[in-house]
Tab-separated table of C-alpha atoms and ligand atoms in Angstrom:
chain	number	residue	atom	x	y	z
A	1	PRO	CA	-68.011	4.727	7.258
A	2	GLU	CA	-67.938	6.975	10.357
A	3	ARG	CA	-71.327	8.710	10.928
A	4	LEU	CA	-70.965	12.446	10.910
A	5	VAL	CA	-72.559	14.020	13.567
A	6	SER	CA	-70.535	17.766	14.434
A	7	ALA	CA	-68.872	19.696	11.396
A	8	ARG	CA	-65.198	18.096	11.562
A	9	GLY	CA	-63.254	18.574	14.768
A	10	CYS	CA	-66.202	19.436	16.733
A	11	GLN	CA	-67.562	19.119	20.245
A	12	SER	CA	-70.741	16.411	19.189
A	13	SER	CA	-72.508	16.817	22.228
A	14	CYS	CA	-72.793	18.524	25.861
A	15	GLY	CA	-74.121	17.524	28.949
A	16	GLY	CA	-75.761	14.430	27.000
A	17	VAL	CA	-77.246	15.958	24.730
A	18	ASP	CA	-76.361	15.053	20.860
A	19	ILE	CA	-74.973	18.769	19.788
A	20	PRO	CA	-75.788	18.100	15.195
A	21	TYR	CA	-74.331	20.245	12.735
A	22	PRO	CA	-75.870	23.562	11.604
A	23	PHE	CA	-76.108	23.620	15.677
A	24	GLY	CA	-72.357	24.002	16.854
A	25	ILE	CA	-70.210	24.605	20.230
A	26	GLY	CA	-66.972	27.064	19.086
A	27	VAL	CA	-64.564	26.763	16.977
A	28	GLY	CA	-63.173	23.289	15.635
A	29	ALA	CA	-60.536	22.569	12.399
A	30	GLY	CA	-59.079	25.327	10.410
A	31	GLY	CA	-60.322	27.627	13.296
A	32	ARG	CA	-63.368	27.467	11.965
A	33	ASP	CA	-67.428	27.768	12.933
A	34	CYS	CA	-68.836	24.570	14.469
A	35	PHE	CA	-72.589	26.195	13.546
A	36	ARG	CA	-74.078	27.982	11.115
A	37	GLU	CA	-75.152	31.654	11.432
A	38	GLY	CA	-78.130	31.200	13.824
A	39	PHE	CA	-77.737	27.975	15.649
A	40	GLU	CA	-74.602	28.860	18.195
A	41	ILE	CA	-75.176	26.347	21.449
A	42	ASP	CA	-73.143	27.190	24.481
A	43	CYS	CA	-71.919	24.401	26.264
A	44	VAL	CA	-71.983	25.808	29.979
A	45	TYR	CA	-71.234	23.286	33.024
A	46	ASP	CA	-74.045	21.829	33.687
A	47	GLY	CA	-75.407	21.200	29.859
A	48	PRO	CA	-76.031	23.178	26.376
A	49	VAL	CA	-78.213	26.590	26.106
A	50	LEU	CA	-78.848	28.292	23.482
A	51	ALA	CA	-75.568	30.910	23.131
A	52	ASN	CA	-75.318	33.754	24.832
A	53	THR	CA	-78.750	33.075	27.024
A	54	SER	CA	-79.594	30.805	29.781
A	55	LEU	CA	-82.235	28.827	27.846
A	56	ARG	CA	-81.215	25.083	28.608
A	57	VAL	CA	-81.525	22.805	25.723
A	58	VAL	CA	-82.603	19.580	25.997
A	59	ARG	CA	-82.480	18.108	22.905
A	60	LEU	CA	-81.609	19.339	19.001
A	61	SER	CA	-82.163	16.340	16.262
A	62	VAL	CA	-82.075	17.168	12.380
A	63	ASP	CA	-84.818	15.085	11.464
A	64	PRO	CA	-87.735	15.871	11.960
A	65	ALA	CA	-85.556	19.605	11.683
A	66	GLU	CA	-86.920	20.512	15.549
A	67	SER	CA	-85.436	20.978	19.104
A	68	LEU	CA	-86.974	20.877	22.393
A	69	VAL	CA	-85.819	24.150	24.372
A	70	MET	CA	-87.083	25.554	27.588
A	71	LEU	CA	-88.178	28.403	27.810
A	72	PRO	CA	-89.863	30.782	30.279
A	73	VAL	CA	-92.939	31.480	31.058
A	74	GLY	CA	-94.784	34.555	31.494
A	75	ARG	CA	-96.157	35.901	34.468
A	76	MET	CA	-98.515	38.950	36.140
A	77	CYS	CA	-99.061	39.210	40.377
A	78	TYR	CA	-100.393	41.691	42.358
A	79	ASN	CA	-100.321	43.672	45.043
A	80	ALA	CA	-101.404	41.992	48.191
A	81	THR	CA	-101.517	45.052	49.817
A	82	ASP	CA	-104.144	46.553	46.733
A	83	PRO	CA	-104.884	43.678	44.736
A	84	ARG	CA	-106.615	45.299	41.872
A	85	ARG	CA	-103.341	46.567	40.736
A	86	ALA	CA	-100.402	43.887	39.275
A	87	GLU	CA	-97.620	44.679	41.037
A	88	GLU	CA	-94.520	41.953	39.227
A	89	TYR	CA	-94.791	41.647	35.115
A	90	SER	CA	-92.974	39.390	33.421
A	91	HIS	CA	-93.776	38.474	29.973
A	92	GLY	CA	-91.086	36.018	29.740
A	93	GLU	CA	-88.928	37.056	26.327
A	94	THR	CA	-86.269	36.300	25.247
A	95	LEU	CA	-83.086	36.313	23.332
A	96	MET	CA	-83.769	32.535	21.727
A	97	ASN	CA	-84.442	33.551	17.892
A	98	LYS	CA	-82.387	36.664	17.371
A	99	HIS	CA	-81.353	34.956	13.675
A	100	GLY	CA	-85.051	34.578	12.778
A	101	VAL	CA	-83.871	30.809	12.507
A	102	TYR	CA	-86.561	29.731	15.133
A	103	ARG	CA	-90.850	28.840	15.237
A	104	PHE	CA	-92.719	27.951	17.831
A	105	SER	CA	-94.199	24.212	16.795
A	106	SER	CA	-98.298	23.956	16.279
A	107	ALA	CA	-98.077	20.325	15.980
A	108	ARG	CA	-95.989	20.418	19.249
A	109	ASN	CA	-97.940	23.011	21.710
A	110	MET	CA	-100.519	24.622	22.753
A	111	LEU	CA	-100.481	27.860	24.509
A	112	VAL	CA	-101.517	27.018	28.850
A	113	VAL	CA	-103.246	30.092	30.492
A	114	LEU	CA	-103.500	29.944	34.580
A	115	GLY	CA	-104.568	32.533	36.616
A	116	CYS	CA	-108.757	33.013	38.182
A	117	ASN	CA	-109.083	36.179	36.650
A	118	THR	CA	-107.408	37.037	33.485
A	119	MET	CA	-106.807	36.654	30.059
A	120	GLY	CA	-103.668	35.822	28.514
A	121	THR	CA	-102.181	36.231	24.807
A	122	ILE	CA	-99.284	36.484	23.219
A	123	GLY	CA	-98.824	37.593	19.750
A	124	SER	CA	-96.924	37.166	16.642
A	125	ASP	CA	-93.093	38.364	15.765
A	126	LYS	CA	-93.315	42.231	17.436
A	127	THR	CA	-91.280	43.810	14.407
A	128	ALA	CA	-94.775	43.814	12.260
A	129	ARG	CA	-96.310	46.833	13.797
A	130	LEU	CA	-99.220	46.929	12.881
A	131	VAL	CA	-102.310	46.337	16.131
A	132	ASP	CA	-100.313	47.698	19.247
A	133	GLY	CA	-97.171	45.741	17.718
A	134	TYR	CA	-98.348	42.674	16.078
A	135	SER	CA	-99.762	41.700	13.182
A	136	TYR	CA	-102.372	39.070	15.259
A	137	TYR	CA	-102.008	37.993	18.582
A	138	LEU	CA	-104.416	35.136	20.137
A	139	GLY	CA	-105.081	34.056	24.052
A	140	CYS	CA	-107.229	32.904	26.178
A	141	MET	CA	-108.984	33.624	29.084
A	142	ASN	CA	-110.277	31.958	32.496
A	143	PHE	CA	-112.883	33.334	35.645
A	144	CYS	CA	-113.309	31.226	38.154
A	145	ASN	CA	-115.186	32.658	41.274
A	146	SER	CA	-114.112	30.845	43.650
A	147	SER	CA	-111.164	28.214	44.948
A	148	ALA	CA	-113.501	25.459	44.568
A	149	SER	CA	-113.719	26.046	40.478
A	150	ALA	CA	-110.343	25.418	39.229
A	151	GLN	CA	-110.084	21.380	39.205
A	152	ASP	CA	-106.520	18.982	39.068
A	153	GLY	CA	-106.033	17.684	35.435
A	154	GLN	CA	-109.075	19.970	33.690
A	155	CYS	CA	-107.983	22.978	31.053
A	156	ALA	CA	-111.148	23.579	30.440
A	157	SER	CA	-111.185	27.701	31.305
A	158	LEU	CA	-111.990	27.605	34.982
A	159	GLY	CA	-108.484	28.599	36.562
A	160	CYS	CA	-106.823	26.979	33.116
A	161	CYS	CA	-107.658	27.164	29.922
A	162	HIS	CA	-105.612	25.920	26.968
A	163	VAL	CA	-105.479	27.250	22.692
A	164	ASP	CA	-103.721	25.847	19.572
A	165	ILE	CA	-101.869	28.040	18.634
A	166	PRO	CA	-100.866	29.353	14.234
A	167	PRO	CA	-97.560	28.146	11.908
A	168	GLY	CA	-95.183	30.982	12.139
A	169	LEU	CA	-94.879	32.089	15.112
A	170	THR	CA	-91.547	33.770	16.733
A	171	HIS	CA	-91.461	35.048	20.135
A	172	ASN	CA	-91.864	33.946	23.449
A	173	TYR	CA	-93.566	36.821	24.522
A	174	PHE	CA	-96.468	37.367	26.582
A	175	ARG	CA	-99.149	39.901	28.323
A	176	PHE	CA	-101.972	39.464	30.604
A	177	ARG	CA	-104.917	41.966	30.839
A	178	GLU	CA	-104.974	43.398	34.402
A	179	TYR	CA	-108.060	42.196	36.613
A	180	ASP	CA	-109.355	42.478	39.922
A	181	HIS	CA	-108.184	40.039	42.204
A	182	SER	CA	-109.613	40.962	44.789
A	183	SER	CA	-111.249	37.499	47.070
A	184	MET	CA	-108.931	35.234	45.171
A	185	MET	CA	-105.336	36.877	46.467
A	186	ASP	CA	-105.773	33.080	48.587
A	187	TYR	CA	-106.104	30.570	45.823
A	188	SER	CA	-104.907	32.723	42.343
A	189	PRO	CA	-102.373	35.567	43.447
A	190	CYS	CA	-100.826	35.451	39.986
A	191	ASP	CA	-101.608	34.763	36.538
A	192	TYR	CA	-99.252	32.625	33.425
A	193	ALA	CA	-99.310	32.065	30.987
A	194	PHE	CA	-96.738	29.753	28.578
A	195	LEU	CA	-96.572	27.498	25.417
A	196	VAL	CA	-95.753	23.668	25.805
A	197	ASP	CA	-95.609	20.122	24.903
A	198	ARG	CA	-98.772	19.524	24.580
A	199	THR	CA	-97.742	15.798	25.984
A	200	ASN	CA	-95.727	17.620	28.489
A	201	TYR	CA	-98.625	19.524	30.950
A	202	THR	CA	-101.452	18.526	32.954
A	203	PHE	CA	-103.457	21.388	35.425
A	204	ARG	CA	-102.761	20.917	38.661
A	205	ARG	CA	-105.375	23.690	41.716
A	206	SER	CA	-101.946	23.947	42.988
A	207	ASP	CA	-99.644	25.731	39.834
A	208	LEU	CA	-101.784	28.927	40.405
A	209	LEU	CA	-99.848	29.018	44.138
A	210	ARG	CA	-96.937	27.665	42.156
A	211	ASP	CA	-94.284	30.019	42.350
A	212	THR	CA	-91.578	27.325	41.133
A	213	LEU	CA	-93.192	27.453	37.412
A	214	ARG	CA	-90.777	29.914	35.469
A	215	THR	CA	-89.501	27.647	32.641
A	216	SER	CA	-91.900	25.256	31.044
A	217	PRO	CA	-90.181	22.868	27.815
A	218	VAL	CA	-90.898	23.671	24.085
A	219	TRP	CA	-90.628	22.256	20.375
A	220	LEU	CA	-89.244	24.746	18.452
A	221	ASP	CA	-89.055	24.060	14.442
A	222	TRP	CA	-85.725	25.119	12.353
A	223	ALA	CA	-84.842	25.952	9.207
A	224	ILE	CA	-82.056	27.321	6.703
A	225	ARG	CA	-83.593	31.631	6.876
A	226	GLY	CA	-81.628	34.583	5.949
A	227	ALA	CA	-80.100	36.711	8.779
A	228	GLY	CA	-82.500	38.425	10.597
A	229	GLY	CA	-85.566	36.513	10.472
A	230	ALA	CA	-86.695	39.083	7.183
A	231	ASP	CA	-89.379	37.004	5.666
A	232	SER	CA	-87.860	38.849	1.963
A	233	ALA	CA	-84.524	36.829	3.126
A	234	SER	CA	-85.193	33.783	3.112
A	235	LEU	CA	-84.623	31.164	0.356
A	236	SER	CA	-86.689	28.514	-0.844
A	237	CYS	CA	-84.779	25.538	-2.043
A	238	ALA	CA	-84.961	26.330	-5.830
A	239	GLN	CA	-83.659	29.723	-4.806
A	240	ALA	CA	-81.279	28.696	-2.588
A	241	ASN	CA	-79.444	25.681	-4.334
A	242	GLU	CA	-77.425	28.187	-6.621
A	243	THR	CA	-75.741	29.591	-3.442
A	244	LYS	CA	-73.046	30.288	-2.452
A	245	LYS	CA	-74.117	29.338	1.883
A	246	TYR	CA	-76.673	26.896	-0.169
A	247	ALA	CA	-76.848	24.102	3.296
A	248	CYS	CA	-77.542	20.616	1.686
A	249	LEU	CA	-73.774	19.876	1.367
A	250	SER	CA	-74.055	16.736	1.285
A	251	ASN	CA	-74.049	14.034	-1.628
A	252	GLN	CA	-77.345	11.874	-1.333
A	253	SER	CA	-79.304	14.762	-0.260
A	254	TYR	CA	-82.534	17.138	-1.301
A	255	CYS	CA	-83.709	19.999	-0.489
A	256	VAL	CA	-87.370	20.635	1.391
A	257	ASP	CA	-88.931	23.936	1.776
A	258	ALA	CA	-90.168	24.753	5.619
A	259	THR	CA	-93.424	24.210	6.720
A	260	ASN	CA	-93.745	26.235	9.281
A	261	GLY	CA	-92.149	29.724	7.930
A	262	PRO	CA	-90.029	30.323	5.014
A	263	GLY	CA	-86.730	29.020	4.223
A	264	TYR	CA	-85.520	25.487	3.662
A	265	ASN	CA	-84.112	22.344	4.584
A	266	CYS	CA	-82.017	19.334	3.555
A	267	ASN	CA	-82.952	15.677	3.561
A	268	CYS	CA	-80.850	12.363	3.036
A	269	SER	CA	-81.477	10.613	0.071
A	270	GLU	CA	-83.728	7.409	0.596
A	271	GLY	CA	-82.048	4.389	1.233
A	272	TYR	CA	-79.501	6.971	3.233
A	273	GLU	CA	-79.738	8.374	6.366
A	274	GLY	CA	-77.193	10.312	8.938
A	275	ASN	CA	-76.754	15.150	8.285
A	276	ALA	CA	-77.702	16.148	5.194
A	277	TYR	CA	-76.004	19.480	6.419
A	278	LEU	CA	-72.304	18.160	6.097
A	279	VAL	CA	-70.524	17.532	3.595
A	280	ASP	CA	-70.495	13.457	2.778
A	281	GLY	CA	-73.589	13.825	6.033
A	282	CYS	CA	-75.880	10.992	4.036
A	283	THR	CA	-74.428	7.960	4.379
A	284	ASN	CA	-75.544	4.433	2.831
A	285	ILE	CA	-77.890	2.496	5.274
A	286	ASP	CA	-77.107	-0.851	5.351
A	287	GLU	CA	-80.948	-2.045	5.152
A	288	CYS	CA	-79.840	-6.068	5.627
A	289	ALA	CA	-78.638	-5.212	9.318
A	290	ASP	CA	-82.441	-3.924	10.613
A	291	SER	CA	-84.619	-6.793	9.355
A	292	ASP	CA	-87.085	-5.369	10.550
A	293	LYS	CA	-87.626	-2.294	8.615
A	294	TYR	CA	-85.975	-3.600	5.735
A	295	PRO	CA	-87.651	-7.730	5.556
A	296	CYS	CA	-86.216	-9.978	3.944
A	297	LYS	CA	-86.896	-13.478	3.937
A	298	GLY	CA	-84.278	-14.165	1.482
A	299	VAL	CA	-80.479	-14.142	0.752
A	300	CYS	CA	-80.082	-9.945	1.582
A	301	ARG	CA	-77.440	-8.023	-0.199
A	302	ASP	CA	-77.127	-4.342	0.548
A	303	THR	CA	-76.485	-1.959	-2.286
A	304	GLU	CA	-75.673	2.147	-2.708
A	305	GLY	CA	-78.756	3.812	-1.298
A	306	SER	CA	-80.932	0.311	-1.763
A	307	TYR	CA	-80.403	-3.646	-1.372
A	308	ARG	CA	-81.293	-6.587	-2.996
A	309	CYS	CA	-83.528	-9.720	-1.567
A	310	THR	CA	-83.250	-12.932	-3.360
A	311	CYS	CA	-83.693	-16.777	-2.858
A	312	PRO	CA	-80.820	-18.645	-3.174
A	313	PRO	CA	-80.003	-20.708	-6.269
A	314	GLY	CA	-83.283	-24.026	-6.166
A	315	TYR	CA	-85.333	-21.354	-4.143
A	316	GLY	CA	-88.017	-19.310	-5.341
A	317	SER	CA	-90.961	-16.731	-3.662
A	318	ASP	CA	-92.940	-14.459	-5.534
A	319	ASP	CA	-91.854	-11.717	-3.432
A	320	PRO	CA	-88.441	-12.809	-0.956
A	321	LYS	CA	-89.169	-9.838	1.182
A	322	THR	CA	-92.502	-11.064	2.433
A	323	GLN	CA	-92.553	-14.533	1.707
A	324	ARG	CA	-90.403	-17.114	2.335
A	325	CYS	CA	-88.153	-18.609	-0.169
A	326	ALA	CA	-89.499	-22.674	-1.131
A	327	PRO	CA	-87.890	-25.296	-2.817
A	328	LYS	CA	-88.069	-25.042	-7.108
A	329	PHE	CA	-87.993	-28.023	-8.279
A	330	PRO	CA	-88.270	-28.795	-11.685
A	331	PRO	CA	-92.184	-31.135	-11.703
A	332	ALA	CA	-89.971	-33.880	-12.528
A	333	ALA	CA	-87.710	-33.582	-9.524
A	334	GLN	CA	-90.668	-33.517	-6.916
A	335	ILE	CA	-92.483	-36.850	-8.910
A	336	CYS	CA	-89.564	-38.888	-8.447
A	337	ILE	CA	-88.516	-37.280	-4.816
A	338	GLY	CA	-91.946	-38.896	-3.944
A	339	ASN	CA	-91.783	-42.362	-5.690
A	340	LEU	CA	-87.874	-42.326	-3.742
A	341	ARG	CA	-89.486	-42.033	-0.788
A	342	ARG	CA	-92.263	-44.091	-1.095
A	343	ALA	CA	-90.232	-46.820	-2.338
A	344	THR	CA	-88.206	-46.031	0.982
A	345	THR	CA	-90.782	-45.988	3.312
A	346	SER	CA	-92.282	-49.609	1.965
A	347	GLN	CA	-89.220	-51.556	2.560
A	348	TYR	CA	-90.131	-51.910	6.219
B	1	NAG	C1	-73.599	35.715	20.994
B	1	NAG	O1	-72.953	36.725	21.233
B	1	NAG	C2	-71.671	36.577	19.667
B	1	NAG	C3	-71.040	37.488	20.831
B	1	NAG	O2	-71.531	39.121	21.374
B	1	NAG	C4	-72.493	37.120	19.014
B	1	NAG	O3	-70.911	37.388	18.314
B	1	NAG	C5	-72.709	36.319	18.312
B	1	NAG	O4	-73.960	36.459	16.708
B	1	NAG	C6	-74.541	36.058	19.379
B	1	NAG	N1	-74.998	34.770	19.205
B	1	NAG	C7	-76.259	34.226	19.616
B	1	NAG	C8	-76.783	33.059	18.216
B	1	NAG	O5	-77.066	35.378	19.138
B	2	NAG	C1	-98.932	47.736	46.686
B	2	NAG	O1	-99.600	48.390	46.852
B	2	NAG	C2	-99.272	49.652	47.792
B	2	NAG	C3	-100.628	50.683	48.418
B	2	NAG	O2	-101.197	50.601	46.888
B	2	NAG	C4	-98.354	50.706	47.817
B	2	NAG	O3	-97.995	51.374	48.850
B	2	NAG	C5	-97.070	49.242	47.563
B	2	NAG	O4	-96.201	50.358	46.884
B	2	NAG	C6	-97.584	48.546	46.035
B	2	NAG	N1	-96.056	48.063	46.088
B	2	NAG	C7	-96.359	47.721	44.943
B	2	NAG	C8	-94.829	46.577	44.604
B	2	NAG	O5	-95.939	47.889	43.780
B	3	NAG	C1	-119.463	30.353	41.689
B	3	NAG	O1	-119.904	30.352	41.221
B	3	NAG	C2	-121.413	29.414	41.680
B	3	NAG	C3	-121.941	28.472	40.197
B	3	NAG	O2	-122.983	29.097	39.571
B	3	NAG	C4	-122.619	29.710	42.200
B	3	NAG	O3	-123.083	28.335	43.494
B	3	NAG	C5	-121.647	30.387	43.100
B	3	NAG	O4	-122.745	30.942	44.105
B	3	NAG	C6	-120.742	31.043	43.303
B	3	NAG	N1	-120.369	31.569	44.498
B	3	NAG	C7	-119.512	32.341	44.577
B	3	NAG	C8	-118.976	32.528	46.221
B	3	NAG	O5	-119.851	33.776	43.751
B	4	NAG	C1	-91.904	16.909	31.026
B	4	NAG	O1	-90.375	17.978	30.013
B	4	NAG	C2	-89.395	17.901	31.219
B	4	NAG	C3	-88.069	18.776	30.512
B	4	NAG	O2	-87.662	17.757	28.662
B	4	NAG	C4	-89.035	16.801	31.770
B	4	NAG	O3	-87.944	16.881	32.581
B	4	NAG	C5	-90.195	15.710	31.945
B	4	NAG	O4	-90.044	14.781	32.023
B	4	NAG	C6	-91.913	16.039	31.445
B	4	NAG	N1	-92.622	15.416	31.835
B	4	NAG	C7	-93.381	14.573	31.521
B	4	NAG	C8	-95.024	14.192	31.838
B	4	NAG	O5	-93.599	14.772	29.795
B	5	NAG	C1	-81.793	23.656	-8.143
B	5	NAG	O1	-82.806	23.623	-8.698
B	5	NAG	C2	-82.857	23.570	-9.706
B	5	NAG	C3	-84.700	23.525	-9.952
B	5	NAG	O2	-85.181	22.861	-8.708
B	5	NAG	C4	-82.499	22.182	-10.377
B	5	NAG	O3	-83.164	22.487	-12.369
B	5	NAG	C5	-81.270	22.664	-10.174
B	5	NAG	O4	-80.500	21.031	-11.061
B	5	NAG	C6	-80.406	22.287	-8.686
B	5	NAG	N1	-79.372	22.941	-8.945
B	5	NAG	C7	-78.723	22.055	-7.751
B	5	NAG	C8	-76.808	22.252	-7.794
B	5	NAG	O5	-79.168	21.350	-7.388
B	6	NAG	C1	-70.784	13.191	-5.542
B	6	NAG	O1	-71.676	12.797	-6.567
B	6	NAG	C2	-70.558	12.501	-7.427
B	6	NAG	C3	-71.170	12.107	-8.378
B	6	NAG	O2	-71.926	10.784	-8.187
B	6	NAG	C4	-68.817	12.330	-7.631
B	6	NAG	O3	-68.865	12.435	-8.521
B	6	NAG	C5	-68.666	13.812	-6.195
B	6	NAG	O4	-67.167	12.711	-6.180
B	6	NAG	C6	-69.112	12.782	-4.719
B	6	NAG	N1	-68.966	13.709	-3.798
B	6	NAG	C7	-68.387	13.102	-2.726
B	6	NAG	C8	-67.548	14.114	-1.950
B	6	NAG	O5	-68.399	12.200	-2.608
B	7	NAG	C1	-86.665	12.476	5.587
B	7	NAG	O1	-86.549	11.025	5.039
B	7	NAG	C2	-86.731	10.728	6.033
B	7	NAG	C3	-86.237	9.020	6.246
B	7	NAG	O2	-86.372	9.122	4.341
B	7	NAG	C4	-88.411	10.762	5.600
B	7	NAG	O3	-88.730	9.419	6.815
B	7	NAG	C5	-89.000	12.110	5.461
B	7	NAG	O4	-90.123	12.373	5.650
B	7	NAG	C6	-88.552	12.999	4.781
B	7	NAG	N1	-88.280	14.348	5.193
B	7	NAG	C7	-89.065	15.175	4.119
B	7	NAG	C8	-89.493	16.352	5.149
B	7	NAG	O5	-89.630	15.111	2.986
């Protein structure tokens, strides 16, 4: 059967990037939105971006429920004539989580702070007005006393530090503490802070001078959550499955509570694959066509949701999935063949 990626009548890729539902671009069959609220993508001349932003989308995936997006780097640059003061400040803030469907992946990202005399932080949801606008914030600090302190490949608090992030972070918003940068303007005129794919960043001393460091690839966990991202409006599986907007529409699918933040995701049942968010999105896996993943040393036959692996008539095996089928003769027949062979050879 046809593999469904996007909603009917909708564009299923843009600039080489798959756009699986609940993500979608524009309107499709029947004038209906191709996306679920909060998952809108714009296809611009050279590829996909998160709707109404210029944030480049590198990858969108349904299982696991992840997106890889280029997000802006936070920066603070010091005034060349008065290096005690910052003159240019960018928090890296975006509208990327207006609908609250995203959380930064704590498993796949780290926070990196660059600069020779700096403390950089990122906060939790800015709307949670507890401490200075945040319910918590985290970061790390660097000090180095000369241009030789920072070493390529070493992000260990001399010019570069990195920390793990907790689950639940929702906003790309960085802040810096202002420190006197006199005497370090020639090798560290700016501070930088950014989230980045853990496998994607290696510190280079020259990055302290790199005015080109503007965006970084960041993994986002997404889930079906309440409008506006308010936790109270997000439903768990047990609460969502009787509602009108329940997202797990495919037969042979099930609901999984989100692990990073509130809400839920959908998954195809065992033996099925595809997109659980679409009617008929989960289709039977033809296990016999993938012998690496679904071994069978006998005769393989696909069934709805599973497969059968048996030996042909007259053959047997304790486990035909892993052990070859061997001829299964009654003892009398084996003796008979043995005698026959001996009889045949002895003629010559
Ligand atoms: C994008 O902008 C349109 C029009 O202003 C708005 O209806 C829609 O909700 C926005 N989408 C996102 C994801 O911000
Ligand atoms: C840099 O500092 C000088 C001296 O204090 C000041 O005149 C100038 O306006 C500052 N430049 C910026 C862009 O803030
Ligand atoms: C920088 O620190 C090193 C190691 O502590 C020290 O040997 C050196 O004198 C310091 N340099 C300056 C300019 O303070
Ligand atoms: C880092 O991510 C960017 C954007 O996805 C990619 O172009 C680049 O090749 C990656 N670099 C490494 C070292 O993985
Ligand atoms: C919803 O969840 C409850 C509890 O897990 C279950 O008993 C019920 O069958 C589910 N309903 C649907 C429509 O999946
Ligand atoms: C979903 O499964 C039910 C029960 O197996 C079946 O009656 C129904 O026709 C299926 N719906 C679709 C759209 O395949
Ligand atoms: C979803 O299904 C896939 C394939 O069966 C499985 O590998 C994965 O662990 C499941 N995810 C969850 C969250 O249950």
